[in-house]
CSV table of C-alpha atoms in Angstrom, one decimal:
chain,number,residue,atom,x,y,z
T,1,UNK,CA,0.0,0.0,0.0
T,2,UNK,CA,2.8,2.2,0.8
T,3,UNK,CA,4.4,1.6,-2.4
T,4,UNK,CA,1.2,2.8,-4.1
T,5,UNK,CA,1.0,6.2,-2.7
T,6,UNK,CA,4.5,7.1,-3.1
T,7,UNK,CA,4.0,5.9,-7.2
T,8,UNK,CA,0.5,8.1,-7.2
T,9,UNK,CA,2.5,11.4,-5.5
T,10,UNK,CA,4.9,11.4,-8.8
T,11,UNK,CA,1.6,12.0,-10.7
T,12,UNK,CA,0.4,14.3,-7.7
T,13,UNK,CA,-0.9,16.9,-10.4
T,14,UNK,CA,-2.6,14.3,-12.7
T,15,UNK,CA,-4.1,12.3,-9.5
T,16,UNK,CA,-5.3,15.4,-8.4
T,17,UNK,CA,-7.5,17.1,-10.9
T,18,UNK,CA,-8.9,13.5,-11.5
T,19,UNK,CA,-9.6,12.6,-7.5
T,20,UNK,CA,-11.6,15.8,-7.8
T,21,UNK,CA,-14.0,14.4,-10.6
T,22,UNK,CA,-14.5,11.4,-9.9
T,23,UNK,CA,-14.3,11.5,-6.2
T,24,UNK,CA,-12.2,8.5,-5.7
T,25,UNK,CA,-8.6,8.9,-3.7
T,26,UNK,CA,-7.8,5.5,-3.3
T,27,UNK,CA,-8.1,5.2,-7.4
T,28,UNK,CA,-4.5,4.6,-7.9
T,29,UNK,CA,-3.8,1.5,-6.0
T,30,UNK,CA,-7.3,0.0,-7.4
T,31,UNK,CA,-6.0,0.3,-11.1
T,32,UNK,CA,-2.4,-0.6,-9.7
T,33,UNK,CA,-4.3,-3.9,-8.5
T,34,UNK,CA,-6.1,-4.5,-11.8
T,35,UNK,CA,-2.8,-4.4,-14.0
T,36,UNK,CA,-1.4,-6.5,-11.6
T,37,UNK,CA,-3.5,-9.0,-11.5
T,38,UNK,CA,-3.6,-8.7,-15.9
T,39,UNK,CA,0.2,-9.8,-15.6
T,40,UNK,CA,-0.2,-12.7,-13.7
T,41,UNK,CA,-3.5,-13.6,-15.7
T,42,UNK,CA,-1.3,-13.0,-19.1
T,43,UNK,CA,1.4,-15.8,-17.8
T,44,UNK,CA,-1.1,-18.1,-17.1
T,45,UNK,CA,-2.5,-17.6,-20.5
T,46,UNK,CA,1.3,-17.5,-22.0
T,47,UNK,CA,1.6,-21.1,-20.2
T,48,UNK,CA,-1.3,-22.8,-21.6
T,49,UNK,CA,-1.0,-21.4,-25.2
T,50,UNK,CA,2.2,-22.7,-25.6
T,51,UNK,CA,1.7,-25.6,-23.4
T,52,UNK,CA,-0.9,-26.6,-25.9
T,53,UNK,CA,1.0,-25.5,-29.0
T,54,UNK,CA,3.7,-28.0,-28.0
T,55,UNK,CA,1.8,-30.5,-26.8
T,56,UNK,CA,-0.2,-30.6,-30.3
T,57,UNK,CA,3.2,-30.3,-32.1
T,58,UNK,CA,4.6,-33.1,-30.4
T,59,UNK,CA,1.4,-35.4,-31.2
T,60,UNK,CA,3.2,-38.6,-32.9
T,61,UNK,CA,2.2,-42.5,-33.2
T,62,UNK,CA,3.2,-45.0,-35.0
T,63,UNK,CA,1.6,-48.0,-34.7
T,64,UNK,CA,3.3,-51.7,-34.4
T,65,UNK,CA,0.7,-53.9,-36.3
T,66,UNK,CA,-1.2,-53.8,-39.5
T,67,UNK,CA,-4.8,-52.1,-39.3
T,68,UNK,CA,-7.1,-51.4,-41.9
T,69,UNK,CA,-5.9,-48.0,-42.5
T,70,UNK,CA,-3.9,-47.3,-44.9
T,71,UNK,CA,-1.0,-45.4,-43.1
T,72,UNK,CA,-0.3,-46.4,-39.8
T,73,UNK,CA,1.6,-43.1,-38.5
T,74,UNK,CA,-0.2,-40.3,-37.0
T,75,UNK,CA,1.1,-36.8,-36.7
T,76,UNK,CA,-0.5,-33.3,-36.1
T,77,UNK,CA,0.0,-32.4,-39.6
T,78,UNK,CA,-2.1,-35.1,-41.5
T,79,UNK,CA,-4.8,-32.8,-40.1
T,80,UNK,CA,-5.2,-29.7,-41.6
T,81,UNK,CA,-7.5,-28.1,-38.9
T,82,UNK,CA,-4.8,-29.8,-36.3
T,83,UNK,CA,-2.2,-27.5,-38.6
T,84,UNK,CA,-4.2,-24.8,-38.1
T,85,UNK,CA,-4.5,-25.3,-34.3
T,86,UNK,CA,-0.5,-25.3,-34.1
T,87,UNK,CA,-0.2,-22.0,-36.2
T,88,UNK,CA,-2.8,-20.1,-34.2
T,89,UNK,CA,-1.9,-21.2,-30.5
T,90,UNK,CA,1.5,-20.4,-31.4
T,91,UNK,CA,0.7,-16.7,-32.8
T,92,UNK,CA,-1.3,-16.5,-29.4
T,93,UNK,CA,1.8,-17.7,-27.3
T,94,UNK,CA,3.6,-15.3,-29.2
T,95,UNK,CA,1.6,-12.1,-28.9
T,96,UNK,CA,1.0,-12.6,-25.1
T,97,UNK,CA,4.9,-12.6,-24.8
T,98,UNK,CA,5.0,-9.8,-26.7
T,99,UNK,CA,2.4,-7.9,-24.6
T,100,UNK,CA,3.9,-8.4,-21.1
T,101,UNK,CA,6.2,-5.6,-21.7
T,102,UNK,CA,2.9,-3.1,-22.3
T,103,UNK,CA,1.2,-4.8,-19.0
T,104,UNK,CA,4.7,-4.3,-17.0
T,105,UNK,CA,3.7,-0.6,-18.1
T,106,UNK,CA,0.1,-0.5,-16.9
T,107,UNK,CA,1.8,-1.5,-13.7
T,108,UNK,CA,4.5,1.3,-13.6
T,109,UNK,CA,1.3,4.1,-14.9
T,110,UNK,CA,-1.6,2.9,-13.8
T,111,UNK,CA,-3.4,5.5,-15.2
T,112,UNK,CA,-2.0,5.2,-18.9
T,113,UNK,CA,-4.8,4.7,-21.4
T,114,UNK,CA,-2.6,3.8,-24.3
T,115,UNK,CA,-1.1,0.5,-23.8
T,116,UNK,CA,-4.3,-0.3,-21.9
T,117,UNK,CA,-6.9,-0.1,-24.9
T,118,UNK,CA,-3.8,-1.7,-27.3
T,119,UNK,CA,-4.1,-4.5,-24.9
T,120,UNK,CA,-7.8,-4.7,-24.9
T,121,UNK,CA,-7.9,-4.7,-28.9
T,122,UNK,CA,-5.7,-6.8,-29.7
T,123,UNK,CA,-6.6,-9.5,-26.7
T,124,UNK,CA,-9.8,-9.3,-28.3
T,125,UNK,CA,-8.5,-10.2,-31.7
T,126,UNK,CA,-6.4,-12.9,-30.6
T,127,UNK,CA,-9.3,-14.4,-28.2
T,128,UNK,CA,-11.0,-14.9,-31.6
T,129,UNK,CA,-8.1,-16.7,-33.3
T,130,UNK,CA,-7.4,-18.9,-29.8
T,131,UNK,CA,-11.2,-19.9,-29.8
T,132,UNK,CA,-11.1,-20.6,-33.0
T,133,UNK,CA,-8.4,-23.0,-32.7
T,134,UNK,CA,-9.3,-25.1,-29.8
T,135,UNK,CA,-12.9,-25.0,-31.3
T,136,UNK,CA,-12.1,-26.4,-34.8
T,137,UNK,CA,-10.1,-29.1,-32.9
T,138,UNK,CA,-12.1,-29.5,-30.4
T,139,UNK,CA,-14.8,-30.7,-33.4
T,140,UNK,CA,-11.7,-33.0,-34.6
T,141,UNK,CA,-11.0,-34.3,-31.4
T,142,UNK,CA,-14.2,-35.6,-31.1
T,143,UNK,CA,-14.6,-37.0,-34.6
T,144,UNK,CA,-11.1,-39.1,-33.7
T,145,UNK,CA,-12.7,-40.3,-30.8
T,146,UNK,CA,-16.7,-41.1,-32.1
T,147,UNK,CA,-16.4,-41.1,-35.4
T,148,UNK,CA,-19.9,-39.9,-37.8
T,149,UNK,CA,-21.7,-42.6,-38.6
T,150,UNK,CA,-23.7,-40.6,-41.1
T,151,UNK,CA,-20.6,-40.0,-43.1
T,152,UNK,CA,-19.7,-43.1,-42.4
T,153,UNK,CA,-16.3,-41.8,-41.1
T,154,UNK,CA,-15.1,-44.2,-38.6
T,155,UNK,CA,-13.6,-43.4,-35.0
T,156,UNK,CA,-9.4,-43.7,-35.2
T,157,UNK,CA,-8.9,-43.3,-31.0
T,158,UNK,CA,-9.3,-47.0,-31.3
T,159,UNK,CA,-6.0,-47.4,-32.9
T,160,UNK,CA,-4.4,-44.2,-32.2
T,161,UNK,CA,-4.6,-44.1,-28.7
T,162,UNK,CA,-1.5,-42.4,-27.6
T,163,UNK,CA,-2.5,-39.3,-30.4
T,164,UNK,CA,-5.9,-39.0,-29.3
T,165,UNK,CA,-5.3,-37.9,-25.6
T,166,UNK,CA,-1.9,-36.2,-27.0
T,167,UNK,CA,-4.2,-33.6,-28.9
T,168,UNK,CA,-7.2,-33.9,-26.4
T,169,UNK,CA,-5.2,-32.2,-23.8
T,170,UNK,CA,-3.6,-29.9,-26.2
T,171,UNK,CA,-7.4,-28.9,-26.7
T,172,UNK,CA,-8.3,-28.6,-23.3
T,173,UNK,CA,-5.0,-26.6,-22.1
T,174,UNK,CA,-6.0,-24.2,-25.3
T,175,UNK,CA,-9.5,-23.7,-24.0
T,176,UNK,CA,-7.9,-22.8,-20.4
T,177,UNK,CA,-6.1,-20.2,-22.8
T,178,UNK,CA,-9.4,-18.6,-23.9
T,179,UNK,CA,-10.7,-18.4,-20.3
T,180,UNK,CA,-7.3,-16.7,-19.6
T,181,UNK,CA,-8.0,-14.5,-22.6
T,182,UNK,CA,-11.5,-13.8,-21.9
T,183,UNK,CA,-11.2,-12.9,-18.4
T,184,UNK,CA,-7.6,-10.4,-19.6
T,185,UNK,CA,-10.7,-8.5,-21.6
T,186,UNK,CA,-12.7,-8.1,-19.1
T,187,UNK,CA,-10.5,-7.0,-16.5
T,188,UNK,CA,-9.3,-4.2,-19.0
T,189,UNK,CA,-12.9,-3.1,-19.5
T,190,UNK,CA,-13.0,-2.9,-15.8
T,191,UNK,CA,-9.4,-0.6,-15.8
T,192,UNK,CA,-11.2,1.5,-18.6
T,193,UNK,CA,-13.9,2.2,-17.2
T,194,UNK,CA,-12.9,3.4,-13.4
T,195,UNK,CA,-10.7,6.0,-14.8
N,1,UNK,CA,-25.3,18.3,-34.1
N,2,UNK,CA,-28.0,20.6,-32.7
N,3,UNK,CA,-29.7,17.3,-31.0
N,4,UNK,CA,-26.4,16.5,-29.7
N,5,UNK,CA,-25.9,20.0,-27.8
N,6,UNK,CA,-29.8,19.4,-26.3
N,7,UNK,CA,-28.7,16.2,-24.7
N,8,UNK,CA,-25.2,17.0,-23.7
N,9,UNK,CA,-26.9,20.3,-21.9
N,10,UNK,CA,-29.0,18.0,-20.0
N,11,UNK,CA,-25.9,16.7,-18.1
N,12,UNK,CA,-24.4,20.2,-18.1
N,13,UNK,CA,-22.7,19.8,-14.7
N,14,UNK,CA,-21.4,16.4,-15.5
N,15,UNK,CA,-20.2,17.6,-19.1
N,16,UNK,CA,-18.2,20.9,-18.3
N,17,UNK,CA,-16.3,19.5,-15.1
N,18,UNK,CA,-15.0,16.7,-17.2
N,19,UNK,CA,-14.5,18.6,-20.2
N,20,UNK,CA,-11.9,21.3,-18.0
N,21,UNK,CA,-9.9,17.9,-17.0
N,22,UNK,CA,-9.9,16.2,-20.4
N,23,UNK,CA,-10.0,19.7,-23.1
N,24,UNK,CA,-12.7,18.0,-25.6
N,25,UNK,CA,-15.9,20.2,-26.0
N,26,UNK,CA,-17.1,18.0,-28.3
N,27,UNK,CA,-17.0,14.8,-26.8
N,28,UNK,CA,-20.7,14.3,-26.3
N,29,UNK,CA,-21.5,14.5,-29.7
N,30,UNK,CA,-18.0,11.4,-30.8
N,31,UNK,CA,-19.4,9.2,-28.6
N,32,UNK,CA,-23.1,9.4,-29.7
N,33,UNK,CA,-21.6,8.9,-33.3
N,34,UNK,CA,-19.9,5.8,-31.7
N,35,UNK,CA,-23.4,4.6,-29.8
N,36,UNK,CA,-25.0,5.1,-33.5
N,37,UNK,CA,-22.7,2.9,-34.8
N,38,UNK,CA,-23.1,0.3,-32.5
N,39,UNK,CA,-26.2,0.3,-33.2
N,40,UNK,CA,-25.7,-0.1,-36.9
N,41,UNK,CA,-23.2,-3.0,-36.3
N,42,UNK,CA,-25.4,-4.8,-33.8
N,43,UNK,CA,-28.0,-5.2,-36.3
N,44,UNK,CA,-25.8,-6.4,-38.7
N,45,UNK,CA,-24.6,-8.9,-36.8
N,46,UNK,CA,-28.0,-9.8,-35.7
N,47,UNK,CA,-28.9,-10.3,-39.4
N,48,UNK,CA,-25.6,-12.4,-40.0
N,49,UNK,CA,-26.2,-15.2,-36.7
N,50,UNK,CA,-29.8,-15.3,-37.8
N,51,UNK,CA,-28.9,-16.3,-41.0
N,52,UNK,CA,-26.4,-18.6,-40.5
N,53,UNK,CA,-28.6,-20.1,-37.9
N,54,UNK,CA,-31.9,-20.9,-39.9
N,55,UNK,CA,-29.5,-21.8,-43.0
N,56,UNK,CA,-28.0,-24.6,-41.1
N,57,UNK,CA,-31.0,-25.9,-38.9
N,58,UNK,CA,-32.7,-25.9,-42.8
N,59,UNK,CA,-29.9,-27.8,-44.2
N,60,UNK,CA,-31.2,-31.1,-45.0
N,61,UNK,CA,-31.0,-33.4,-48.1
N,62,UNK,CA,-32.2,-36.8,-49.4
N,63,UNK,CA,-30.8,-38.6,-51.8
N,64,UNK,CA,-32.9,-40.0,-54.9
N,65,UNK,CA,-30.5,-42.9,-55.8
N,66,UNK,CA,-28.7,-45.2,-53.9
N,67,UNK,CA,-24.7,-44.7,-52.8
N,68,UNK,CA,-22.4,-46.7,-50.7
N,69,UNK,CA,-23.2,-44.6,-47.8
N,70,UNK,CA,-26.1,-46.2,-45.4
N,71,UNK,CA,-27.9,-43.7,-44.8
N,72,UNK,CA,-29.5,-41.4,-47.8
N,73,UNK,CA,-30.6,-38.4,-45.6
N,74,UNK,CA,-28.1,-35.7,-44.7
N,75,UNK,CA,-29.3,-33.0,-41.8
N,76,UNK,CA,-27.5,-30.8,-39.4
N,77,UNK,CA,-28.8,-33.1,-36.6
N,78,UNK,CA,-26.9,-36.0,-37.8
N,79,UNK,CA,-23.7,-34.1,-36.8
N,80,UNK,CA,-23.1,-33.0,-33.4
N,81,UNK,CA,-20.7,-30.2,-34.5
N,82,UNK,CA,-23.4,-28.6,-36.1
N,83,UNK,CA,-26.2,-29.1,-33.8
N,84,UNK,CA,-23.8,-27.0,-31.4
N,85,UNK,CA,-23.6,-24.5,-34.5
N,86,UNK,CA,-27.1,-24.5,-34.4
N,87,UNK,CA,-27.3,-24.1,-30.5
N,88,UNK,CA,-24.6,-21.2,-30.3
N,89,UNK,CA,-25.5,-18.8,-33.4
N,90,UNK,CA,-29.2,-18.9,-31.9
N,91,UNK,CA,-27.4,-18.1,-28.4
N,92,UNK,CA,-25.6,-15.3,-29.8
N,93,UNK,CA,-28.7,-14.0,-32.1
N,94,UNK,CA,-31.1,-13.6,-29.2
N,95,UNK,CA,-28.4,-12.0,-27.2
N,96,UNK,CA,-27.7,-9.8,-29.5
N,97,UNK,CA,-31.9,-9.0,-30.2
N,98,UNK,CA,-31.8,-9.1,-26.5
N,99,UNK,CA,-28.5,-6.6,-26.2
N,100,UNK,CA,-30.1,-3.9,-28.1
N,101,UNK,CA,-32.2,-1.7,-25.8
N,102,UNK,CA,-28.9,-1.3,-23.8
N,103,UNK,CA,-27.4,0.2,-27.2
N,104,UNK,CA,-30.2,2.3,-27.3
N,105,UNK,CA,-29.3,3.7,-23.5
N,106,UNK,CA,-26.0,4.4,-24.7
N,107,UNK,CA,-26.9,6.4,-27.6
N,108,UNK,CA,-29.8,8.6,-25.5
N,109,UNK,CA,-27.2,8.7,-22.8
N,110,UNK,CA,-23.8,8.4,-24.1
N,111,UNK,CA,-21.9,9.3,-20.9
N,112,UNK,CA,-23.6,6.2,-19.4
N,113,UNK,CA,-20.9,3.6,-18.7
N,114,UNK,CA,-22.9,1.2,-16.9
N,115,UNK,CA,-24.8,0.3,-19.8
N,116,UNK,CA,-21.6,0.1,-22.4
N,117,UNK,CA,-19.8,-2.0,-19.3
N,118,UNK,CA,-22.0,-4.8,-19.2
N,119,UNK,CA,-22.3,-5.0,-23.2
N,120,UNK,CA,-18.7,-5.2,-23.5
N,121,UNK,CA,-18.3,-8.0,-21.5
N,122,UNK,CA,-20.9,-9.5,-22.9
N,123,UNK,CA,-20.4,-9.3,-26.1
N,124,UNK,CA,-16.1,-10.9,-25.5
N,125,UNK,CA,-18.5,-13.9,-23.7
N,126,UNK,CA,-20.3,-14.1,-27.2
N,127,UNK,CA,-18.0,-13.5,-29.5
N,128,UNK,CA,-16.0,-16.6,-27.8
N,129,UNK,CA,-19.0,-18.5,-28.4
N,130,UNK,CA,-19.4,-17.4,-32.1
N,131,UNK,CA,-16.1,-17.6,-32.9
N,132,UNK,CA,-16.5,-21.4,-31.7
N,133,UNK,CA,-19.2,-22.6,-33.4
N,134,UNK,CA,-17.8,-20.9,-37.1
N,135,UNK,CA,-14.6,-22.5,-36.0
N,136,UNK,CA,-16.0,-26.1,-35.4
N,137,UNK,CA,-18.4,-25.8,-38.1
N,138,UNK,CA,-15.5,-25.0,-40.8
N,139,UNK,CA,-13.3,-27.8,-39.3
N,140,UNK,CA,-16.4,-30.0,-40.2
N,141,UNK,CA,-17.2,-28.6,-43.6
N,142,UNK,CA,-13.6,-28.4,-44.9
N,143,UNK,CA,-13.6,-32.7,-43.9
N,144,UNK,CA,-17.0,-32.8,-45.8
N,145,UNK,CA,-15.5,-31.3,-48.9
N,146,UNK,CA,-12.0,-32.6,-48.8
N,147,UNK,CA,-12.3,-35.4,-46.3
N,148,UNK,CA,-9.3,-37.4,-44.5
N,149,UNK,CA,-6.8,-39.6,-46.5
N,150,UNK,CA,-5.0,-40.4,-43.5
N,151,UNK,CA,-7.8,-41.4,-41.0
N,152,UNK,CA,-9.7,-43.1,-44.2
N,153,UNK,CA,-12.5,-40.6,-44.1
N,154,UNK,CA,-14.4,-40.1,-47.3
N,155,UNK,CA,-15.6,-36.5,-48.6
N,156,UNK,CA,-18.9,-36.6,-48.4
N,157,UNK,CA,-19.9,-33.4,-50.6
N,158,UNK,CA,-19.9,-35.6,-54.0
N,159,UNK,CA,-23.0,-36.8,-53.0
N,160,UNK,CA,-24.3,-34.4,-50.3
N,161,UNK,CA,-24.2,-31.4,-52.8
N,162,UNK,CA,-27.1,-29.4,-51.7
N,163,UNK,CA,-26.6,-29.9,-47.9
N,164,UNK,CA,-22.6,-29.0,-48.0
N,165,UNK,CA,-23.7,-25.6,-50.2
N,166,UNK,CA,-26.1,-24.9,-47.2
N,167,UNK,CA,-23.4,-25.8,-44.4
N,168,UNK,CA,-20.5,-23.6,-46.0
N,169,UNK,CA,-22.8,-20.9,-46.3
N,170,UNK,CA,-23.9,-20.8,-42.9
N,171,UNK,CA,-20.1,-21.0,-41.3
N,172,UNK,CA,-19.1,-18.3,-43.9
N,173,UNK,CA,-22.6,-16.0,-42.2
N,174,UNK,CA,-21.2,-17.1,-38.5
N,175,UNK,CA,-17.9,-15.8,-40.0
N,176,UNK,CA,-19.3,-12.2,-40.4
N,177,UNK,CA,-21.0,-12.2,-37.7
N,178,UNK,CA,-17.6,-12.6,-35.9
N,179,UNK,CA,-16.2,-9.7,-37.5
N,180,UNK,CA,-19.1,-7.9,-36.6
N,181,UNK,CA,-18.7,-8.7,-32.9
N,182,UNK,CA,-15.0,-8.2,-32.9
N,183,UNK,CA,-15.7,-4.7,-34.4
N,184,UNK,CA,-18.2,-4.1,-31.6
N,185,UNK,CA,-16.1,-4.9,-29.0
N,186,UNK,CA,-13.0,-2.8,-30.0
N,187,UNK,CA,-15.6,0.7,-30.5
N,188,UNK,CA,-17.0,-0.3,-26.9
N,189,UNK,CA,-13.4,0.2,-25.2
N,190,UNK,CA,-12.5,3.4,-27.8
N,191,UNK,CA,-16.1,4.4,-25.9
N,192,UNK,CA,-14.6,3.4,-22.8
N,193,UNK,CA,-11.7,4.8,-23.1
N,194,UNK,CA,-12.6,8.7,-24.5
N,195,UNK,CA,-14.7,8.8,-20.9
């Protein structure tokens, strides 16, 4: 708490004229909070994206025996939507590294508006492309593991075991991502608006 | 502009002790042209999950002749990855009917952040849930079209013409009505943020 006042004093002038508006004194260290708690959210979210981006990458099996398929190896790139899910976690993971450096700002200046609605805009474009992702293999996962019988597309899990729960928990750890990402929007909302 | 200045002098008290702090006289007046066009892009994307909802729950075709598929009947209820399509766009389409007398309230009263608050974070909560079921839905319809060599899945479009037209148009609608949710989540914090 100490820490907060001294950091609000620097911006005495600032602080002020705002305290006087808005009636609020104890507005710095509430916003000091909030990007605080944004950083820690964004390494959670920087864990699970890439967590999930290896994991999926990594997705490999051979199998031993004959089977009736045809090719009896399966990697995360047969799959075109499982490509997809590789290429867009990792432009998540990537953006949220790239972002910590604006949210270690909204710590330092709490009341910066800048970085803060940068952040918001392009968490909000990236929460897209993340739930996206883990959606469209989310809808694979499930077709490796029941199959259609309308479509007469059989289930694989059967054979591939070892690849099924590979990219099943590379599709759940990219849907804790999106709750990481969804809840990084709404906290900045919440900065915006108590200005 | 002369209906702008009525409002605005409503909230005289309000508007001139913020405008000293922030310098913008004519505030009031940007964000009711950002209200408006909330508005505008709230029924569009109204217009766009609608659509993409009724195309899919209509999508349905029988075949006249026989095929080496069992069944001869193709509807979005054979496939669980569009019966969640279904389920979500209709989510997101009443939300969004439901989401528009709070628009309203923001254009009426465009210093109001209450209002703008709660539709931002709702609208991040659906556009997650949009951006899910185009996601899924395209994962499903590019394996219709092109199906899988390597888990020996058959495309299914040769003989499902009809229904895999309907499908693709539907995820393309639930595709605009993502960039339409996207757009109204980034002119809700620019709101925010110009407070």
């Amino acid at each position: 708490m100490s820490t907060t006042i001294e950091i609000s004093s620097e911006r005495s002038h600032a602080g002020k004229s705002k305290a006087l508006v808005l009636g609020s004194p104890r507005e710095g260290g509430w916003k000091k909070g909030i990007a605080i708690m944004d950083f820690i959210l964004r390494l959670g979210a920087i864990a699970s994206a890439l967590g999930a981006t290896a994991t999926m990458a990594a997705a490999d099996q051979s199998l031993p025996f004959f089977t009736q398929f045809f090719k009896f190896e399966a990697a995360y790139d047969d799959f075109p939507t499982f490509q997809f899910f590789v290429i867009a976690m990792a432009f998540v993971g990537g953006y949220l590294v790239l972002s910590l450096p604006f949210s270690i700002v909204t710590i330092i200046r709490p009341h910066a508006v800048g970085p803060r609605l940068a952040l918001i805009i392009l968490d909000t474009v990236f929460l897209t492309l993340a739930a996206a992702g883990a959606a469209a293999s989310a809808a694979m996962v499930y077709l490796a593991h029941n199959g259609s019988e309308d479509a007469n597309w059989l289930a694989i899990c059967g054979q591939f075991t070892d690849f099924c729960q590979a990219t099943s928990g590379a599709v759940v750890a990219s849907f804790v991502a999106v709750v990481f990402l969804i809840l990084l929007v709404i906290i900045s909302a919440l900065a915006l608006h108590k200005k």
